Coordinates of N, CA and C in Angstrom, one line a residue:
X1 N 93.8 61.8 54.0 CA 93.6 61.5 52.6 C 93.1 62.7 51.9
X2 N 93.7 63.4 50.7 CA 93.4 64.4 49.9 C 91.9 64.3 49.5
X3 N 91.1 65.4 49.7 CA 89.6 64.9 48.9 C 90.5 66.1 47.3
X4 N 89.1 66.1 46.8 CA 89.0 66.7 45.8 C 87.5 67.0 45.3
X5 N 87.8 67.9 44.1 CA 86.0 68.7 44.1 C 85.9 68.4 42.7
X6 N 84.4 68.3 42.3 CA 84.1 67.9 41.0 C 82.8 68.6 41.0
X7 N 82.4 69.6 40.4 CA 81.3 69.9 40.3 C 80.9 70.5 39.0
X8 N 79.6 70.4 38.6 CA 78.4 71.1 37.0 C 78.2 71.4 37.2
X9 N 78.0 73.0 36.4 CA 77.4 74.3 36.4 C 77.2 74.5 35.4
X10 N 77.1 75.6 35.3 CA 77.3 77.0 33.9 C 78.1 77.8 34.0
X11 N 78.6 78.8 33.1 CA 79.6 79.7 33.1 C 79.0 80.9 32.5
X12 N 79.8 82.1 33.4 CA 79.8 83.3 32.8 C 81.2 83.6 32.6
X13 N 81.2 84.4 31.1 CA 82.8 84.4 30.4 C 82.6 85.6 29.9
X14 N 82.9 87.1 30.4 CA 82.6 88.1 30.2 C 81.4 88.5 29.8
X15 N 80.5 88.6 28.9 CA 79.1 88.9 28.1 C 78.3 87.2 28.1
X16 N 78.9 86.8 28.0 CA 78.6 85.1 27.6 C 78.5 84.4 28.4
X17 N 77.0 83.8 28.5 CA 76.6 82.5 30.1 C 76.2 81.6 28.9
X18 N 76.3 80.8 29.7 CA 76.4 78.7 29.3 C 75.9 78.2 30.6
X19 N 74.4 77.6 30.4 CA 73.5 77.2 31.1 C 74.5 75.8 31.7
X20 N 73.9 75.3 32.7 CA 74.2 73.8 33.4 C 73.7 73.2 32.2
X21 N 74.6 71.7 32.0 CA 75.6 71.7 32.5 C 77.1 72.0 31.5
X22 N 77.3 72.7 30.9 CA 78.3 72.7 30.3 C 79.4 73.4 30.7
X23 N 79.9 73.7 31.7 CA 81.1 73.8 32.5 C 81.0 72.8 33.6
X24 N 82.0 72.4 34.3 CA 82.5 71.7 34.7 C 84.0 72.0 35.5
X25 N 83.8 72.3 36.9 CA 85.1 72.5 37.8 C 85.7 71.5 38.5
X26 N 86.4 71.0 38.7 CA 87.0 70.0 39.3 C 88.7 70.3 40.1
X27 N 89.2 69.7 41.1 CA 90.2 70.6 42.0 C 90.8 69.7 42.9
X28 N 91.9 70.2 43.6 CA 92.2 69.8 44.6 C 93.3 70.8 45.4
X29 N 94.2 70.8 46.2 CA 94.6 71.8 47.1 C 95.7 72.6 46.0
X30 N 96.0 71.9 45.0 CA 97.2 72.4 44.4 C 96.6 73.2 43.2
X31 N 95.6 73.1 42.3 CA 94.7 73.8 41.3 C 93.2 73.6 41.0
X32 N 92.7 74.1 40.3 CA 91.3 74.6 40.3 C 91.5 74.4 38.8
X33 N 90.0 73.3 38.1 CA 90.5 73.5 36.8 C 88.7 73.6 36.1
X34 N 88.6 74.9 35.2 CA 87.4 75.0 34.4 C 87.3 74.6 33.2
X35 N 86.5 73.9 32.6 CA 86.4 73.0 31.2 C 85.2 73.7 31.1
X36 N 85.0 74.3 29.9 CA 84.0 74.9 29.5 C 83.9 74.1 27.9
X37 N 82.5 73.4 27.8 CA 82.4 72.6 26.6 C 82.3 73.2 25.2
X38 N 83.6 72.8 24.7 CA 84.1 73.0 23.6 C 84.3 74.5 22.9
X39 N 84.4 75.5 24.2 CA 85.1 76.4 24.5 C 86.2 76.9 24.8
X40 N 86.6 76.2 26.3 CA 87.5 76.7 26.9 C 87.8 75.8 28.3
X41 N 89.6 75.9 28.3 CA 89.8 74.8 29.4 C 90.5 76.1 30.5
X42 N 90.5 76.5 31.4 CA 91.0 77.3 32.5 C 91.5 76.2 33.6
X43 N 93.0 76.4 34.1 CA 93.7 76.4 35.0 C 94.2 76.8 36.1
X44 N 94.0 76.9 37.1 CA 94.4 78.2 38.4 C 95.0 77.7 39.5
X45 N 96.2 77.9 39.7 CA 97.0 77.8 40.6 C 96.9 79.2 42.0
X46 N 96.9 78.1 43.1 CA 96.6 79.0 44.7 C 97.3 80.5 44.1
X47 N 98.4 80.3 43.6 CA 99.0 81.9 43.6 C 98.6 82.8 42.5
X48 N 97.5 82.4 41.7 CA 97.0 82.7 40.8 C 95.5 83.4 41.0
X49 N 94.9 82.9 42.1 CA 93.7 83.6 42.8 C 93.2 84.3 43.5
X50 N 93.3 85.5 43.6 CA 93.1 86.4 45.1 C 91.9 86.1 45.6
X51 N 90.7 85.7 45.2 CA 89.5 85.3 46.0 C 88.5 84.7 45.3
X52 N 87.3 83.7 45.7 CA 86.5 83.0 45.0 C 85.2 83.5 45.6
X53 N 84.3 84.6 45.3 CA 83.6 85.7 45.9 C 82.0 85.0 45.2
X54 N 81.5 84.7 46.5 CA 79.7 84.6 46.1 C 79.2 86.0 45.2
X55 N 78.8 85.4 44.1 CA 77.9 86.4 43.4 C 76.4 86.2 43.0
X56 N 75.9 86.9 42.2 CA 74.6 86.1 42.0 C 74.5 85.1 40.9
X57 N 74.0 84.3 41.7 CA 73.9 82.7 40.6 C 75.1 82.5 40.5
X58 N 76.3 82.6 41.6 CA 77.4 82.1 40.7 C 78.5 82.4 42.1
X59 N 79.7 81.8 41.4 CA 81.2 82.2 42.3 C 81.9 82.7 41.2
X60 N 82.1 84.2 41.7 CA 83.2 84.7 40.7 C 84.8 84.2 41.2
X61 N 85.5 84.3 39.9 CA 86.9 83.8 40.3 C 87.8 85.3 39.5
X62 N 88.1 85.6 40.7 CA 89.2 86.5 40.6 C 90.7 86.5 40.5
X63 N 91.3 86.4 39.8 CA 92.2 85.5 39.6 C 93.2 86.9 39.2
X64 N 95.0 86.4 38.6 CA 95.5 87.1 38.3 C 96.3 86.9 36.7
X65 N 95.9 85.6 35.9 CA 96.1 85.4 35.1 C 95.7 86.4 33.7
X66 N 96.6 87.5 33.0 CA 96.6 88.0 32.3 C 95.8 87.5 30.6
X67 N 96.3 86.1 30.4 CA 95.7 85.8 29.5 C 94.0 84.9 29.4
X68 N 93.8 85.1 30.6 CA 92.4 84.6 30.4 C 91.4 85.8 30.7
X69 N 90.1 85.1 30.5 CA 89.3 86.6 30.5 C 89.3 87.1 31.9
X70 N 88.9 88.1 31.9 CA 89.0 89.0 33.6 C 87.4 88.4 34.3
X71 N 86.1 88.6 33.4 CA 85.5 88.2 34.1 C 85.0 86.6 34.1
X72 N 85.1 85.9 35.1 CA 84.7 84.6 34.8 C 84.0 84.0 36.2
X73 N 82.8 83.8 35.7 CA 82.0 83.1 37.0 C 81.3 81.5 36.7
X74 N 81.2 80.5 37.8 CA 81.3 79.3 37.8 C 79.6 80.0 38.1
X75 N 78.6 79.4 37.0 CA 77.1 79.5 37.6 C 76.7 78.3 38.3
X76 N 76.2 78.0 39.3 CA 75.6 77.3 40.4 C 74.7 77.4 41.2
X77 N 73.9 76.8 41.6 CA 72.3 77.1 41.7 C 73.0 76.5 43.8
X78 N 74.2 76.4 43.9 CA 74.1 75.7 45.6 C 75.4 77.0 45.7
X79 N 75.6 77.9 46.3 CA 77.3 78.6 46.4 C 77.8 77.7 47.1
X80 N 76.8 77.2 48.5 CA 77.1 76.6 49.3 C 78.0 75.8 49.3
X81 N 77.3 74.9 48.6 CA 78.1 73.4 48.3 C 79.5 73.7 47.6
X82 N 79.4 74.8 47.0 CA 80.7 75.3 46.4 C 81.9 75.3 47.0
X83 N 81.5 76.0 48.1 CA 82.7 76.5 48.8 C 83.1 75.1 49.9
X84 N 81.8 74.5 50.3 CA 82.4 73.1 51.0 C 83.0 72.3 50.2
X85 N 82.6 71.6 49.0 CA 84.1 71.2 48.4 C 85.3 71.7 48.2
X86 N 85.3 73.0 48.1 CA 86.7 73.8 47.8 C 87.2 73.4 48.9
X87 N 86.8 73.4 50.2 CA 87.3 73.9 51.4 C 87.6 72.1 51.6
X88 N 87.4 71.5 51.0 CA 87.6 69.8 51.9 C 88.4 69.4 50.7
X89 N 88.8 70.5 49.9 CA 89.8 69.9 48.8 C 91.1 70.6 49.0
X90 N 90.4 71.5 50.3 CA 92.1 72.1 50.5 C 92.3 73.3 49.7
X91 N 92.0 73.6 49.0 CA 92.3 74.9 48.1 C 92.1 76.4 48.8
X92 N 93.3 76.7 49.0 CA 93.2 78.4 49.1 C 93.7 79.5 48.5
X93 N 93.0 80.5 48.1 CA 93.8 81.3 47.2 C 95.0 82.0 48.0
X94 N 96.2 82.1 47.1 CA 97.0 83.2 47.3 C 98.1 83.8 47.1
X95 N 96.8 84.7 45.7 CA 97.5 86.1 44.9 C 96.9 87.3 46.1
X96 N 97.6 88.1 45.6 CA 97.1 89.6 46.5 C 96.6 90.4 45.3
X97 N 95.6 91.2 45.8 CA 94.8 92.2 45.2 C 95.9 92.8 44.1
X98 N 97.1 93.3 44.1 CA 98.1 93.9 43.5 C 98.8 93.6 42.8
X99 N 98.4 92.0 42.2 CA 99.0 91.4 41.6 C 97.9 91.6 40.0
X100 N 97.0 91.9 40.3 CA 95.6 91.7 38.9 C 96.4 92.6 37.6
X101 N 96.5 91.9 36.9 CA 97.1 92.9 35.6 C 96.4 93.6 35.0
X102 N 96.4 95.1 34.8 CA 96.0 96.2 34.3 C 95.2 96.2 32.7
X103 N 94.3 96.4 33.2 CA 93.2 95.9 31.8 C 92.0 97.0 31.6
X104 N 91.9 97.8 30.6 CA 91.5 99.2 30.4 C 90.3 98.6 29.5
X105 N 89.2 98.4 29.6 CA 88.2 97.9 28.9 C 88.5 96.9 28.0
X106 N 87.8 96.8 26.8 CA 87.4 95.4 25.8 C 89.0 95.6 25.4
X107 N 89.5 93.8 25.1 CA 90.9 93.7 24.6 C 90.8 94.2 23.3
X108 N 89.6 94.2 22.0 CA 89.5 94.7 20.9 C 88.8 95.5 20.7
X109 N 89.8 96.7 19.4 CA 89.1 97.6 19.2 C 87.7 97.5 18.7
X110 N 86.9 99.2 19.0 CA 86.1 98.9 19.0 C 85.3 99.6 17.5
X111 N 86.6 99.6 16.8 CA 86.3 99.9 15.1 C 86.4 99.0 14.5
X112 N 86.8 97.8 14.9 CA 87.3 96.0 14.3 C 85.5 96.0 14.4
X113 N 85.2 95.8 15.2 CA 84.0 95.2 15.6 C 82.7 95.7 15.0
X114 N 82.9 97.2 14.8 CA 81.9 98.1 13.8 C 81.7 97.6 12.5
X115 N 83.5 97.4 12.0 CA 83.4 97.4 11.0 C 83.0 95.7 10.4
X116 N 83.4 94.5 11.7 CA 83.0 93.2 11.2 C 80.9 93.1 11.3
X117 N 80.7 94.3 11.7 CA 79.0 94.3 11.8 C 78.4 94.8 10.7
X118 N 79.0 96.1 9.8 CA 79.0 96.4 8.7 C 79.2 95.3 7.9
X119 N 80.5 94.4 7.8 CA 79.9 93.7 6.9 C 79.1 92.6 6.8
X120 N 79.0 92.2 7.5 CA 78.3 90.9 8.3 C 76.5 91.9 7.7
X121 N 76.1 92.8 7.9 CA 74.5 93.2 7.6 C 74.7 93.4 5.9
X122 N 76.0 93.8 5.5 CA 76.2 93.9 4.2 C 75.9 91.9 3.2
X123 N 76.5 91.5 3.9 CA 76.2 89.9 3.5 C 75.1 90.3 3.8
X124 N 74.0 90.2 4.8 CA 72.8 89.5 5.0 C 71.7 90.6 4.0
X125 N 72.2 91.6 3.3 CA 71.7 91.9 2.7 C 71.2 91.3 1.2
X126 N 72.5 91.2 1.3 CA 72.6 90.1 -0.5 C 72.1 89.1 -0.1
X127 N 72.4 88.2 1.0 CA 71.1 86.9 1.1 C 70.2 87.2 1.2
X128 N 69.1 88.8 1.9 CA 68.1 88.6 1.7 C 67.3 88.5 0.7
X129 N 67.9 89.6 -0.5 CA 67.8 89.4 -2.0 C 68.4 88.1 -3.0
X130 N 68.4 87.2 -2.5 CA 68.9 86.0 -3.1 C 68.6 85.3 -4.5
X131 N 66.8 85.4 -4.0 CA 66.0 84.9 -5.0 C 66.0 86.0 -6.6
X132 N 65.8 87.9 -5.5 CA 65.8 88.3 -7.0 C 66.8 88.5 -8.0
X133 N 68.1 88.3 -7.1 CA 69.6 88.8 -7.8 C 69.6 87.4 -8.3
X134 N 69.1 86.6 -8.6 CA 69.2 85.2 -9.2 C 70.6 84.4 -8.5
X135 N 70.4 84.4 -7.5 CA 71.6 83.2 -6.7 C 70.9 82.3 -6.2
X136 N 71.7 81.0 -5.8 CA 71.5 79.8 -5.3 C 71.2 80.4 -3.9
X137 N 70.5 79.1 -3.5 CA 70.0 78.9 -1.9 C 71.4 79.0 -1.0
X138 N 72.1 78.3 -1.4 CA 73.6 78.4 -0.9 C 74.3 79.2 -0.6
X139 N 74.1 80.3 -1.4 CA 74.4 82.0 -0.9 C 74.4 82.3 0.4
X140 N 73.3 82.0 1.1 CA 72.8 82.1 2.4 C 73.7 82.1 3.1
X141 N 74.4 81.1 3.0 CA 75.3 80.9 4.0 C 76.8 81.5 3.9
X142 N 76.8 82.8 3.0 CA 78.3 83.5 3.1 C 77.9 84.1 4.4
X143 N 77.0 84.9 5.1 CA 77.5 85.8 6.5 C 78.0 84.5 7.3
X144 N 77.4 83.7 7.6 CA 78.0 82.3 8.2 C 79.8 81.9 8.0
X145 N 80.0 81.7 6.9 CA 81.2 81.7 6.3 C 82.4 82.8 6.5
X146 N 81.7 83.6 6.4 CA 82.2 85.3 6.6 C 82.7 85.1 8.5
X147 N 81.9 84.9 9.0 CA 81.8 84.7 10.5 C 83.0 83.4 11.0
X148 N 82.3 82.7 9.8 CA 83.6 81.6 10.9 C 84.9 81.8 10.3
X149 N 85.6 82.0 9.1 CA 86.8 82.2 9.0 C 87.2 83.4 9.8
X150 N 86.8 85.1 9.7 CA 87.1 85.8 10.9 C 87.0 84.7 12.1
X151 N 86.7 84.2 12.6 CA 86.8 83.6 13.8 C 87.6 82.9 13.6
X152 N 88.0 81.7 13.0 CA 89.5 81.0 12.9 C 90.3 81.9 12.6
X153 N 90.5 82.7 11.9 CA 91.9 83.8 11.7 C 92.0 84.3 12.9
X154 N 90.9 85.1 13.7 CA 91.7 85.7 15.0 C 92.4 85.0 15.9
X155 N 92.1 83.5 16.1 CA 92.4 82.9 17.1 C 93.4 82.0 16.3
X156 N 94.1 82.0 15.2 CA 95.3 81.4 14.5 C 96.5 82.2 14.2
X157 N 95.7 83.5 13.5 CA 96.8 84.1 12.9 C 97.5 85.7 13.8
X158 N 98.5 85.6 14.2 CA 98.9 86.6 14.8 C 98.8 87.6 14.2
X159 N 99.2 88.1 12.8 CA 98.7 88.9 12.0 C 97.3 89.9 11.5
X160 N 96.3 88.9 12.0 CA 95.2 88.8 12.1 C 94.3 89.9 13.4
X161 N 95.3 89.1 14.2 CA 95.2 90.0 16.0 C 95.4 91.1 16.4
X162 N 96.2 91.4 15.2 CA 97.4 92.4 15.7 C 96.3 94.0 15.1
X163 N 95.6 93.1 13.9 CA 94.0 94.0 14.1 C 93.1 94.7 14.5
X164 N 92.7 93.3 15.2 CA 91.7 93.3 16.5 C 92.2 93.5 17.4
X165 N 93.3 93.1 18.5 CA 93.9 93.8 19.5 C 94.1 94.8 19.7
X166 N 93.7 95.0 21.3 CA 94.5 96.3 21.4 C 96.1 96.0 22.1
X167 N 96.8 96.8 22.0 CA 98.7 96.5 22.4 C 98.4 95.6 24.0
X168 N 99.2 94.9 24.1 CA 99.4 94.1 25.6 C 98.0 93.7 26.0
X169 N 97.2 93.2 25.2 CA 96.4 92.7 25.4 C 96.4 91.0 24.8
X170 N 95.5 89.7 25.1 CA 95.7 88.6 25.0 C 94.9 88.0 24.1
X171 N 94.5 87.0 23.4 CA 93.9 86.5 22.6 C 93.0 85.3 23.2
X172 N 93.4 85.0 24.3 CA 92.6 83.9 25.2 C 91.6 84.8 25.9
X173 N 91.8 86.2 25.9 CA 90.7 86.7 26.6 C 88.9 86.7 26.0
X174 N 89.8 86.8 25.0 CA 88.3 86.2 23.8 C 88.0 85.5 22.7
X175 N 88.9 84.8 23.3 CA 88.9 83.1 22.3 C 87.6 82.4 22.9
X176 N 87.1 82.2 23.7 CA 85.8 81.2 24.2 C 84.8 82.1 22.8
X177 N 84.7 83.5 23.0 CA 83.2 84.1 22.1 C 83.7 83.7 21.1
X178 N 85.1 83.8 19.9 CA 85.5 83.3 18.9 C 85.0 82.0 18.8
X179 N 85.3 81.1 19.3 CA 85.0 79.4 19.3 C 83.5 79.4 19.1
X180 N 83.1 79.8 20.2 CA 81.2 80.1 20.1 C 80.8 80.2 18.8
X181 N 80.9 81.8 18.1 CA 80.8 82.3 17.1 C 81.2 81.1 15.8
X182 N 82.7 80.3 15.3 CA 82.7 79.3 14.8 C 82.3 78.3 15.0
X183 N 81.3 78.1 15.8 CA 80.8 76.7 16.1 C 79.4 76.9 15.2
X184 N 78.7 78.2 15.6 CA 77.6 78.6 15.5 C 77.2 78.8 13.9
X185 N 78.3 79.5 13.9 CA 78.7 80.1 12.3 C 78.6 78.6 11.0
X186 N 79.4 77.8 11.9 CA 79.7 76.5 11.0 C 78.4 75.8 10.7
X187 N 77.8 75.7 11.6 CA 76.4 75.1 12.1 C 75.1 75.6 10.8
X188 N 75.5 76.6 11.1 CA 74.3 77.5 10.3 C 74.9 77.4 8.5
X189 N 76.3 77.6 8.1 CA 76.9 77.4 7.0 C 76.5 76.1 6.2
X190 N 76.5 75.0 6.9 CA 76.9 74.0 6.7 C 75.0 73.3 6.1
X191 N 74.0 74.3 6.9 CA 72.4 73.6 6.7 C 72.1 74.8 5.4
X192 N 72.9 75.9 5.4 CA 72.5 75.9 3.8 C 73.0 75.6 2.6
X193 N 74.3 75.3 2.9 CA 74.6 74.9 1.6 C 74.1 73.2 1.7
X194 N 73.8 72.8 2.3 CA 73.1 71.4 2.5 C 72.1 71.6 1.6
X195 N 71.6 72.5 2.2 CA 69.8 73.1 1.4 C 70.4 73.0 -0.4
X196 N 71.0 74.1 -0.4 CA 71.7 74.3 -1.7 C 71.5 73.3 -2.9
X197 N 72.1 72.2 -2.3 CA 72.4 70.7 -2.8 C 71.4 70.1 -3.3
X198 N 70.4 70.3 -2.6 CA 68.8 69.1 -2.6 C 68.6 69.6 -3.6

């Protein structure tokens, strides 16, 4: 009888950890699948994995899929228990070392990113002056706004990417920080122009 694995953790996604429990692995001999909440869903096929390597707090997954991020670790407080489900669900990897696609640092440049921090301190300048430049409370919330539309345009608009990317580089590799960032962004947008209103 096939078993299969179902286990809660946390995730590390390049720069970016998410405490237990908001990832979630689940498996069986034929794929390995990561749901990262309201992030990111990852898929991995045996020929897609060259190894599932103990790290600290965690199992890294070395994989050879181009379009997802390169670093990605399942955080788990048991490895143990990790690897005995894997291993009673049948799963074994097998990509070879030689297969990993060639990836030269951050997928985006790193003048996109200068320049989305420049303006991003340039908003929070004008909201900190809010009260004297005579603006609403609601103001507050343009870096917010500022933040989440850059974030839906990179991860919609190809045009957009073609920006921030660097050439042969993927957009899923840093779609989870994107998502993050408009979640966050929306969150915070949304309690001042609330304020705004009252």
């Amino acid at each position: 009888m096939p078993h299969s694995a179902n286990l809660i953790g946390g995730v590390s996604i390049g720069e970016m950890k998410l405490p237990q429990p908001l990832a979630n692995l689940s498996g069986d001999y034929n794929q390995l699948k990561l749901n990262v909440f309201l992030l990111a869903n990852y898929k991995f096929y045996p020929q897609q994995i060259v190894s599932l390597e103990k790290t600290w707090g965690g199992v890294r997954i070395r994989h050879t899929v181009a379009e997802y991020p390169a670093n990605i670790v399942f955080l788990t407080q048991s490895t143990q228990s990790f690897f005995d489900c894997i291993k009673q669900a049948g799963f074994l990897p097998a990509a070879r070392v030689e297969e990993f696609p060639r990836r030269n640092g951050s997928p985006i440049y790193w003048q996109v990113v200068v320049s989305a921090l420049v303006l991003w301190n340039i908003f929070l300048l004008v909201c900190a002056n809010y009260s004297y430049l005579n603006l609403s409370v609601s103001t507050l919330s343009l870096p917010f706004l500022f933040v989440l539309s850059v974030s839906i345009s990179v991860q919609r608009s190809r045009f957009v990417q073609s920006f921030f990317l660097k050439p042969n580089r993927h957009i899923e590799e840093v779609a989870p920080v994107f998502r993050f960032l408009a979640l966050v962004s929306s969150l915070f947008a949304v309690l001042f122009v609330a304020q705004g209103l009252i």
